Structure formats: structure tokens, C-alpha cells
């Protein structure tokens, strides 16, 4: 497999967002629904995420809402959910295929047990990516 | 001495008292000048506002269709207009709900005020951004004469949506939820740079009721009478795909609409201002499909979409309306539900592969240890494995937390799948039913004649909606029936008597054939007024409540045949019975098949025993055939046998 992925601050933000969000106590579907619902009376503007953090939150929300679908796509090495994750992580289109192969090859690392959470998967993913000895600037998880 | 002279004199003789006085004077003068300027600004604004109001009156803007659409005004019974929006915050005039003129003037006035609106505390041009832009264009408003404003919240939201196109989404009907029985529509805002693979990341615009109680009688009453508030929301499309496709297992049809960028932007501006209001939700008329049409009308006022729906708005009919506009629907895509995918994949497995599949599902360890699976080619292994994964996903998607065993099994299968270095075969998943606009129209009228026991009769029938088991199938979920508001009037020739023979409030049947993977129950529910012959009462009026829960199977010997058996309960109220009622239960079983694409047959029988009330029993038999001349014209023959009561009927039916 062609080496890929250089990471920088964005990865740290992904992880920070992941663990911050993992501390939210209510069930995740409700959290997601409310977070994107501008009609929610309890969080009137929570659909509105200013600045860079929004991108990281999007990755985490998407992974949490579609965790089993993502797991399925990663196991088979393709699919809409995996492509969407790659897009959210700003993996350039030209490197999507490598990203897919990488998640399939590292499936057992990403999901060592059935109890792995989306946040833990993202953490492992971020660790796995630089381990492939990619040139630093070839692919960035977060260019924004 | 005037002020100017004072200044000159004192300036020649400076002293502390003089300097203090001078300072006070300067401050007062500046305040005066500032107040004078402000006053002059106010006067200018006030003058400009008056000018705009006069201009709007001359142009008759409050009578224009676009203004009515933006405020959701509809003609009322007194010849005026009433808005369908129900939150007072949506109106800037106290009489805004019923007075388009007052609302327009109050809106213009608000552009000059510093008042803020909604939870985001936006100025009027931002909170009511579509109204503002429309009025600005109509009146050529000079923004330099208005207080400055910055709509950063809207700008951020709009950037986030990043719109390129709009797709109408139609999740097919879902009989297990009363509010989704007639399907649903929503919009997907397709993004710049979006591909088919990334459309999950787009946003959706959805209108839905916010029920304040669980499903029940009160829920139904509230849903029918506008007791719930309906609101628009903007959520990631992947949440909707999860909700409709994965959890509720509904096939989704996607219609890419031909709106231009200007229309899309204006419609989204209107969506933005709708966050300030709600609409009383009426299940039949002002429902999701109606409000989505109302949005599209804002984008294209010349279309008159909502006007086409007087008593009820059926989502499939709104899709039909849109597809009838030449060139408006540019592309149609099908997104299968998980169950559709499973069924289609299952059709492709050999008997041996089905055995392997069963083995894997029973014990996922077998995927590594079983020699049978190793004997399959890698591509067939992948097909079987993918199907087993689909099954576990289907079996547990409606639960956020899968139980431990299922989670372990699924995890093991996914691990095994990742070890196979084979691309999943691209299995085509055609729908079991064509897209909704190809179906027959929902209302139906029929005329026919027949005999009942020893006399002939003529019959006229009328049905409000929607589809029964013998109606032409295209466009409707197979083996499902929703009949609402149906009546039959008969004239019995021998007795020369015309009577209401049947009035059906609801008659719903959902037959879901079970297979080795999908084991959903089949069920039915009927509430009707009908005519019985019993205990010497020749034609007695009867109120009937019937329901059943059971199973259906499908076979493919010569034709596709569905077999069903539903244990049922049955309650009747009629003067024909001793004590005026009888309550009991029994079993209803039958078969349904299509001999050809146009010719369909249904045969069923029931045995019912009534231990409560008039103790009795009944053996019933029904046989019906339909031949579809066209999609909206059919011939039907029905034969019914009840104890000492037989009838046959031939009729022609028109769908409209």
C-alpha cells in the first residue's frame, strides 16, 4: 500500500472533540438530533458551530451516528459511509482508495473488540495514519 | 449677548471659571448637535419609511402572490386571508395573521427599528431575510438609509449548507407508524462538490409534527385536528437515511429538482425565517408533503402547488404533481431499505449457500472453522458474509445498543470480512415496487351490479383513499392495504330499496412475507359499518371492529403467491344479534397472487367463534379478481359467502 497521511493540529482537535463529546451524558442520537436542530428550545443555537471546531465535531457526530455502517464499510474497504468520513477528514479525492485500503488492512487494530467506541476508533485511526510513514504534507487530515 | 459673542469675549480672558464654563458649553453643544443630527436622521428615516409604505401601497405589494406565499396566507371563508403560520412571533403586526396589508407595513417599519427577533436576537432584515430581500427588490430599497445590519448567523448557516441543488426525498410508506402510513417527503439540499458517494453529508429540510404524547386515541385526535405543532428542521441527511432506511426499513426515492441558484437561495432564506414559527399540524391536509410544496412555491410562485390539494395532501400525489411538470424532475434515484437489500441478495443464493448463511448466523465462529464456507469461491464467500452482516445490522439497528451476543457475532463477521481481500460484488437491488408517481390515483369510484341471495342489485362505490390488496400494484408497497373513507350504496331491485351498504372508516392490512432472515409479523385492522343477514333480520346494519396478527409466506412455484394466516378478533354491534352484540375470535387465512401483470386474485376464508354476546359462529369466504385495463381503470369480480348469505358482484372502477 502506498504510504499516506500526515497529521497535525487537526488530529489533536479531532481527539479533543471526540472525548469532549463522549462526556455528554444523554443518548447520542438525541444529542445529534438536537445539535443540528435549530428549532430546539433547549439549545437554540447549538446547530451553529463557529470556526474550526465545527469540522472536528462533524467527524465525531458522523462517526457516532453511523458507527456500525462505518464499521461495515471499513471491513469491506468501500462504501458511502467510508467515503463520507474520508471527505469530512479532508482526505484528498485522489487518495480515497488508499484510505479505504488502509482502514480495511487495519480493521483489527481499529476495532480490537466489539466494545470499541466511535471515539476510540477515531483515536486509533489518528494514530494509525502517521504510522504509515507518509511524507508530512502528502495528505492532511485537517487542512482547514 | 448671544452664544457666539460670549465665546469670543471669554476666549480673550481665560480663567479657570471660564474654562469650566467653556467645557460645559462645548459638551452641551455637542450633545445638542448630536441630538439634532439624530433627530434629523430619524426624520429622514421616517420620511423614507413613509415613502416606502406609499410605494408599497401603490404597487399593491400586499396583494401579490409572493407576499402571500412568504407569510403563508390562504383565502379564508370570509373573503379575506389567514396565515397558516401559527406562532405570533412570525408576525410583526398584531393583526398580521389575518391582515397582509398591516403585516407588510409593520415589516417595512421593522427594518428601521433596532428590535431583535428570536433566540439569535437578529435584526428584522436578518430574521425575516426572505421578506426583506423581496421587498428590497420590489421597492428598490436604499440600504444606506436603513440602520446597518449583519446577518452573520444566516451567512454561516448558508455557507454550511453550501447549496448546489435540491432533491425531493420520498421515504415510502411505513404501515407500522400511523403518521407515516402515507409515506413522507422532505428536501435534501445538495452541496457544491457533492457526489453520489457523499450525499449523506448534505443537509435535509424536514417538516414534522412534534407529538406531545404516545400513540393512542388522543394522539390520533390531536393529529387529525391540528393539536400538534409542526416545525421545520435542518439536519444532516445521514440522520434521515438512518431513520427511514435503516431503522424503519423504508425504501427511499430521490427526485432531483430543477431549481436554479436564485430560486434555491430564496427558498433557503425563507426556511431560515421559518425557524421563528410553527404550523398546526393536520395529518391529512397541512402535513409534511403540503409544507414542502409550500416551500417550493416560494421558490417558484407561478407553480400553484398547494392549491391542488383541497381536503388532503398525500405525499405520493405531491410527487406525481412535481413529476408532471416537464423538465422539473431531472433525475430519479432509488435507495433501498436494508430489508430490500437483504431480500434481493437472498434471491441470489443457492440452496447450499443458504445453508452456509444459516450456519454463520447461528454461530459466527463457523466463518473461520467451517469447511463448507471455505469450499465456496472467494466472491461467493463475500456475498454470503455480506448478507450475514446485513442481517445482523437489520436485526439490531432499531436499538442504539446492540445486545452483547449480537454485537460479538457482528464484530466477528466484520473481522472475517476484512480478512477477505475481495471486493464485494455489486449486487443490483431493484425495488419491489415502482416509484410512487407511477401508481394509480388514490381516490376510486365504481359502479356495478350483482345478486345477493335471491335478488339482484346495483351498486355505486366511492373511496377517498388509498389502495387495497386487489388494486393495481405499481407504485404501492406490495401486499399492503390502506382503505380510508370508503362507502357503497346499493339499490335492491326486488324490494326496490336503496341503502347504505357499507361505510368503511379504516381497513388496513400489512402482509410481510417471512423468509429465513426477515420474520416480521403481518397484521390487519378494520373499522366499518356493514350489512348482515342474521337471525331472521334480512339486511341489518352492523358496526364491526376486526383485527388480526399473524404470518405471511411467499412461494414462487408458477407465480409469486403470498399465503397468510392471521388469528383475529371480531366485535359486532347490531340489532340482528341477541343482546345487540357478539364478540369473538378465530382465524383468517388466504392467498393472493398475480396471474399476469394486470390480473390479480385474492381468496380468503375465516372461521369465527363468538362466545360473548350472541353465542354463535360463522364461516366466511371471499374470492376476488381484478383485471387492470389501464393504471386507473379496472374490472373487478367479487364473491362472498357468509352463513345463509351469498353474493356476487361485478364492477368497473375508476381511480382519480
Short mmCIF file of C-alpha atoms in Angstrom, two decimals, chain B residues 23-191:
data_model
loop_
_atom_site.label_atom_id
_atom_site.label_comp_id
_atom_site.label_asym_id
_atom_site.label_seq_id
_atom_site.Cartn_x
_atom_site.Cartn_y
_atom_site.Cartn_z
CA UNK B 23 -16.21 72.87 28.68
CA UNK B 24 -19.81 72.62 29.85
CA UNK B 25 -20.92 74.68 26.93
CA UNK B 26 -18.98 72.52 24.47
CA UNK B 27 -20.42 69.31 25.86
CA UNK B 28 -23.93 70.69 25.77
CA UNK B 29 -23.42 71.98 22.28
CA UNK B 30 -22.07 68.69 21.03
CA UNK B 31 -24.95 66.81 22.66
CA UNK B 32 -27.34 69.25 21.08
CA UNK B 33 -25.72 68.83 17.70
CA UNK B 34 -25.71 65.07 18.05
CA UNK B 35 -29.36 65.06 19.15
CA UNK B 36 -30.16 67.39 16.31
CA UNK B 37 -28.38 65.11 13.87
CA UNK B 38 -30.16 62.07 15.31
CA UNK B 39 -33.42 63.91 15.10
CA UNK B 40 -32.66 64.83 11.56
CA UNK B 41 -31.70 61.16 10.86
CA UNK B 42 -34.95 60.00 12.43
CA UNK B 43 -36.84 62.47 10.35
CA UNK B 44 -35.07 61.27 7.25
CA UNK B 45 -35.76 57.62 8.16
CA UNK B 46 -39.34 58.42 8.98
CA UNK B 47 -39.69 60.18 5.68
CA UNK B 48 -38.14 57.29 3.81
CA UNK B 49 -40.36 54.78 5.62
CA UNK B 50 -43.43 56.79 4.68
CA UNK B 51 -42.19 56.87 1.11
CA UNK B 52 -41.69 53.08 1.06
CA UNK B 53 -45.12 52.44 2.56
CA UNK B 54 -46.72 54.71 -0.01
CA UNK B 55 -44.80 52.99 -2.78
CA UNK B 56 -45.84 49.54 -1.49
CA UNK B 57 -49.47 50.61 -1.38
CA UNK B 58 -49.34 51.98 -4.90
CA UNK B 59 -47.73 48.80 -6.17
CA UNK B 60 -50.27 46.67 -4.28
CA UNK B 61 -47.50 44.52 -2.82
CA UNK B 62 -49.70 43.21 -0.01
CA UNK B 63 -51.95 41.62 -2.64
CA UNK B 64 -49.16 39.95 -4.52
CA UNK B 65 -48.86 36.20 -4.53
CA UNK B 66 -45.24 36.16 -3.37
CA UNK B 67 -46.13 38.16 -0.26
CA UNK B 68 -48.95 35.73 0.48
CA UNK B 69 -46.63 32.77 -0.01
CA UNK B 70 -43.95 34.21 2.27
CA UNK B 71 -46.50 34.78 5.01
CA UNK B 72 -48.38 31.53 4.21
CA UNK B 73 -51.66 33.40 3.68
CA UNK B 74 -54.52 31.39 2.26
CA UNK B 75 -58.01 32.68 1.39
CA UNK B 76 -60.46 32.26 4.27
CA UNK B 77 -64.23 31.80 4.29
CA UNK B 78 -64.95 35.50 4.83
CA UNK B 79 -63.17 36.54 1.65
CA UNK B 80 -60.03 37.67 3.44
CA UNK B 81 -56.81 35.86 4.18
CA UNK B 82 -55.49 33.91 7.13
CA UNK B 83 -51.92 32.73 7.55
CA UNK B 84 -51.31 29.04 8.19
CA UNK B 85 -48.34 30.03 10.36
CA UNK B 86 -49.43 29.92 13.97
CA UNK B 87 -46.70 31.46 16.08
CA UNK B 88 -47.39 35.14 16.89
CA UNK B 89 -43.62 35.78 16.73
CA UNK B 90 -43.79 35.25 12.99
CA UNK B 91 -45.89 38.37 12.56
CA UNK B 92 -44.71 41.91 13.07
CA UNK B 93 -48.21 43.37 13.22
CA UNK B 94 -50.69 42.40 15.91
CA UNK B 95 -53.16 41.68 13.10
CA UNK B 96 -50.53 40.09 10.88
CA UNK B 97 -52.10 36.65 10.86
CA UNK B 98 -55.17 37.92 9.03
CA UNK B 99 -54.10 41.26 7.58
CA UNK B 100 -51.48 41.14 4.78
CA UNK B 101 -51.52 44.97 4.48
CA UNK B 102 -50.85 45.62 8.16
CA UNK B 103 -48.15 42.96 8.17
CA UNK B 104 -46.40 44.45 5.15
CA UNK B 105 -46.33 47.92 6.69
CA UNK B 106 -45.17 46.58 10.03
CA UNK B 107 -42.44 44.66 8.22
CA UNK B 108 -41.23 47.81 6.46
CA UNK B 109 -41.33 49.65 9.79
CA UNK B 110 -39.26 46.91 11.46
CA UNK B 111 -36.40 47.49 9.00
CA UNK B 112 -35.92 50.90 10.61
CA UNK B 113 -36.07 49.67 14.19
CA UNK B 114 -33.40 48.27 16.49
CA UNK B 115 -35.71 45.49 17.74
CA UNK B 116 -34.33 41.97 17.59
CA UNK B 117 -36.16 38.72 16.99
CA UNK B 118 -35.88 35.08 18.01
CA UNK B 119 -33.35 33.28 20.16
CA UNK B 120 -30.50 34.53 17.98
CA UNK B 121 -31.52 38.16 18.58
CA UNK B 122 -31.39 39.08 14.92
CA UNK B 123 -32.41 42.39 13.42
CA UNK B 124 -35.52 42.31 11.23
CA UNK B 125 -33.73 42.16 7.85
CA UNK B 126 -31.86 39.06 9.09
CA UNK B 127 -34.66 37.32 10.97
CA UNK B 128 -37.09 37.87 8.08
CA UNK B 129 -34.49 37.70 5.40
CA UNK B 130 -36.67 36.43 2.53
CA UNK B 131 -39.30 39.09 3.18
CA UNK B 132 -36.58 41.70 3.32
CA UNK B 133 -34.97 40.66 0.07
CA UNK B 134 -38.27 40.50 -1.73
CA UNK B 135 -39.36 43.93 -0.51
CA UNK B 136 -35.91 45.34 -1.25
CA UNK B 137 -36.21 44.15 -4.84
CA UNK B 138 -39.79 45.34 -5.24
CA UNK B 139 -39.24 48.80 -3.73
CA UNK B 140 -35.57 49.30 -4.68
CA UNK B 141 -34.86 49.99 -1.01
CA UNK B 142 -31.78 52.14 -0.45
CA UNK B 143 -29.93 50.23 2.28
CA UNK B 144 -27.82 53.25 3.16
CA UNK B 145 -30.95 54.83 4.62
CA UNK B 146 -31.57 51.85 6.94
CA UNK B 147 -29.81 51.03 10.19
CA UNK B 148 -26.81 48.83 9.41
CA UNK B 149 -27.17 45.09 9.95
CA UNK B 150 -25.01 41.99 9.50
CA UNK B 151 -26.67 38.60 9.07
CA UNK B 152 -23.70 36.56 10.23
CA UNK B 153 -25.84 33.71 11.59
CA UNK B 154 -27.64 33.29 8.32
CA UNK B 155 -24.40 33.60 6.37
CA UNK B 156 -22.77 30.89 8.43
CA UNK B 157 -25.80 28.60 8.09
CA UNK B 158 -25.94 29.18 4.35
CA UNK B 159 -22.22 28.51 3.95
CA UNK B 160 -22.69 25.32 5.91
CA UNK B 161 -25.49 24.19 3.60
CA UNK B 162 -23.31 25.14 0.62
CA UNK B 163 -26.23 24.57 -1.76
CA UNK B 164 -25.95 23.49 -5.35
CA UNK B 165 -29.27 21.74 -5.88
CA UNK B 166 -32.40 20.43 -4.23
CA UNK B 167 -33.64 16.85 -4.17
CA UNK B 168 -37.08 15.79 -3.05
CA UNK B 169 -36.83 12.71 -0.84
CA UNK B 170 -39.70 10.25 -0.65
CA UNK B 171 -39.39 7.56 2.03
CA UNK B 172 -42.09 5.05 1.09
CA UNK B 173 -44.99 4.29 3.39
CA UNK B 174 -44.41 2.66 6.75
CA UNK B 175 -47.51 0.93 7.98
CA UNK B 176 -46.16 0.32 11.46
CA UNK B 177 -46.31 4.03 12.27
CA UNK B 178 -49.72 5.68 11.79
CA UNK B 179 -48.19 9.05 10.96
CA UNK B 180 -46.10 7.52 8.14
CA UNK B 181 -48.75 5.32 6.55
CA UNK B 182 -49.00 7.58 3.52
CA UNK B 183 -45.24 7.96 3.23
CA UNK B 184 -43.34 11.20 3.74
CA UNK B 185 -41.49 13.86 1.80
CA UNK B 186 -38.57 16.09 2.73
CA UNK B 187 -35.90 18.04 0.87
CA UNK B 188 -32.20 17.38 0.62
CA UNK B 189 -30.02 20.40 -0.07
CA UNK B 190 -27.31 19.02 -2.31
CA UNK B 191 -23.93 20.60 -1.79
#
